[in-house]
XYZ file of C-alpha atoms in Angstrom:
183
model
C 64.743 11.076 102.419
C 61.204 9.954 101.530
C 59.879 11.122 104.693
C 61.375 14.457 104.558
C 59.481 14.969 101.181
C 56.361 14.027 102.661
C 56.760 16.412 105.629
C 57.456 19.235 103.152
C 54.259 18.488 101.210
C 52.192 18.278 104.400
C 53.611 21.582 105.698
C 52.803 23.204 102.356
C 49.264 21.938 102.537
C 48.889 23.249 106.034
C 50.104 26.648 105.017
C 47.938 26.879 101.852
C 44.919 25.896 103.997
C 45.492 28.966 106.141
C 45.280 31.237 103.142
C 42.064 29.593 101.872
C 39.033 31.522 101.208
C 35.645 29.800 101.097
C 33.422 31.496 98.542
C 29.643 30.940 98.108
C 27.295 32.783 95.735
C 23.690 33.177 95.458
C 21.541 34.834 92.732
C 18.184 35.537 91.294
C 17.638 32.864 88.720
C 15.117 35.224 86.827
C 17.651 38.056 86.583
C 18.903 38.931 83.047
C 22.606 39.438 83.635
C 23.248 40.387 80.078
C 21.860 43.756 80.651
C 24.181 44.610 83.696
C 27.216 45.882 81.773
C 27.718 49.172 83.685
C 28.214 49.721 87.424
C 28.504 52.228 90.047
C 29.039 51.983 93.884
C 26.059 52.309 96.236
C 27.465 54.565 98.877
C 24.652 54.286 101.547
C 25.286 50.609 101.815
C 28.974 50.827 101.874
C 28.989 53.356 104.512
C 27.492 50.817 106.950
C 30.381 48.501 106.557
C 32.121 48.084 109.889
C 35.742 48.741 108.707
C 38.049 51.671 108.491
C 37.537 54.217 105.759
C 41.074 53.292 104.604
C 39.929 49.525 104.339
C 36.723 50.627 102.433
C 38.992 52.356 99.841
C 41.026 49.238 99.462
C 37.806 47.054 99.018
C 36.397 49.523 96.503
C 39.571 49.816 94.421
C 39.795 46.054 94.342
C 36.203 45.518 93.370
C 36.409 48.209 90.591
C 39.739 46.607 89.280
C 38.147 43.211 89.080
C 35.081 44.283 87.425
C 36.927 46.446 84.848
C 39.186 43.359 84.212
C 35.980 41.376 83.257
C 34.911 43.984 80.834
C 32.321 45.942 82.933
C 32.219 49.812 82.681
C 31.964 52.228 85.578
C 29.221 54.714 84.758
C 27.363 57.750 86.202
C 24.230 56.069 84.855
C 24.652 52.465 85.603
C 22.547 49.294 85.253
C 23.990 47.777 88.392
C 24.870 48.992 91.805
C 27.695 47.432 93.814
C 27.726 47.412 97.630
C 29.506 45.494 100.247
C 29.582 44.757 104.002
C 31.672 42.944 106.314
C 31.623 40.646 109.399
C 34.299 39.465 111.705
C 34.567 36.995 114.555
C 37.275 35.576 116.633
C 37.764 31.778 116.156
C 39.572 29.098 118.324
C 41.087 26.046 116.954
C 41.813 23.116 119.345
C 43.766 20.316 118.116
C 44.270 17.401 120.456
C 46.795 14.725 119.498
C 46.696 11.429 121.299
C 49.641 8.974 121.009
C 49.440 5.628 122.794
C 53.154 5.368 122.448
C 53.521 2.038 120.476
C 56.172 3.257 118.321
C 57.208 1.909 114.980
C 57.804 -1.754 116.022
C 56.345 -4.786 114.657
C 54.166 -6.880 117.018
C 52.816 -5.722 120.316
C 54.169 -6.143 123.863
C 52.438 -4.327 126.870
C 55.905 -4.022 128.570
C 57.389 -2.153 125.680
C 54.992 0.872 125.368
C 56.780 4.293 125.183
C 54.271 5.893 127.533
C 51.137 8.064 126.684
C 51.308 11.564 125.044
C 48.347 13.811 124.957
C 49.209 17.031 123.211
C 46.800 19.941 122.910
C 47.451 22.823 120.590
C 45.156 25.944 120.892
C 45.277 28.772 118.394
C 43.098 31.854 117.954
C 42.387 33.868 114.781
C 40.192 36.359 113.366
C 37.912 35.106 110.602
C 36.370 37.687 108.362
C 33.698 37.657 105.917
C 33.158 39.973 102.948
C 29.717 40.208 101.316
C 29.660 41.775 97.696
C 26.146 42.646 96.596
C 25.063 43.558 92.971
C 21.721 45.317 92.697
C 19.687 45.867 89.534
C 19.334 49.627 89.740
C 16.157 49.726 87.536
C 14.287 46.996 89.547
C 15.966 48.134 92.945
C 16.340 44.373 93.533
C 19.499 42.362 94.707
C 20.382 40.004 91.912
C 23.624 38.494 92.962
C 25.665 38.131 96.263
C 29.117 36.837 96.610
C 30.301 35.833 100.052
C 33.983 35.200 100.889
C 35.130 33.855 104.403
C 38.562 33.296 105.606
C 41.273 34.123 108.139
C 42.427 37.699 108.403
C 46.062 38.501 108.452
C 46.524 42.045 109.661
C 50.386 42.027 110.276
C 50.977 45.130 108.195
C 49.393 47.314 105.434
C 50.778 45.385 102.524
C 49.623 41.982 103.772
C 46.267 43.612 104.575
C 45.863 45.019 101.078
C 47.046 41.622 99.547
C 44.422 39.661 101.489
C 41.581 42.128 100.605
C 42.649 41.892 96.893
C 42.530 38.127 97.277
C 38.984 38.030 98.955
C 37.669 40.326 96.215
C 39.259 38.524 93.249
C 37.933 35.071 94.641
C 34.429 36.567 94.998
C 34.178 38.538 91.690
C 35.544 35.540 89.771
C 32.221 33.928 90.283
C 30.184 36.542 88.544
C 28.092 36.572 86.492
C 26.627 33.113 87.175
C 27.657 30.564 84.560
C 24.025 29.442 83.857
C 23.278 33.231 83.149
C 26.390 34.624 81.594
C 26.751 37.929 79.749
C 26.440 38.158 75.866
């Protein structure tokens, strides 16, 4: 009974690590984020993103939703321009499990070994990276960049949209930088 609970916990951790998104941010420490209360999308930058037009719409809707939820306003005359681009690459995981075959016995006896096992598990997945850039429109300078990296799940449209929303939410939650918050 005790081991079955442990197995369930370990399995849950493994599944949650597959959904993990690693987020990093960088920003201009001299930028005044308190003035960046309005936004619009920077179309020339977004057009360069190497994803389908439908996925671009999904990303744009997710970014807009998250920024509006944080109190920003979409505007025709914005203080901040928002752009994004993407990268993807195929990754291979190789897990090698070596078992000398000693079993769960007390003591050691060279004649009682269970044999040697060498299990190799190979898995392949697509790792995607979403870059979200915030540009000070007046200065025409990049002031903040959020980067989210994680496994992509493209089984169906709903899962794809769910994954895009999660990427965007995790990235946008780090804006503005805490040391330079809006007033």
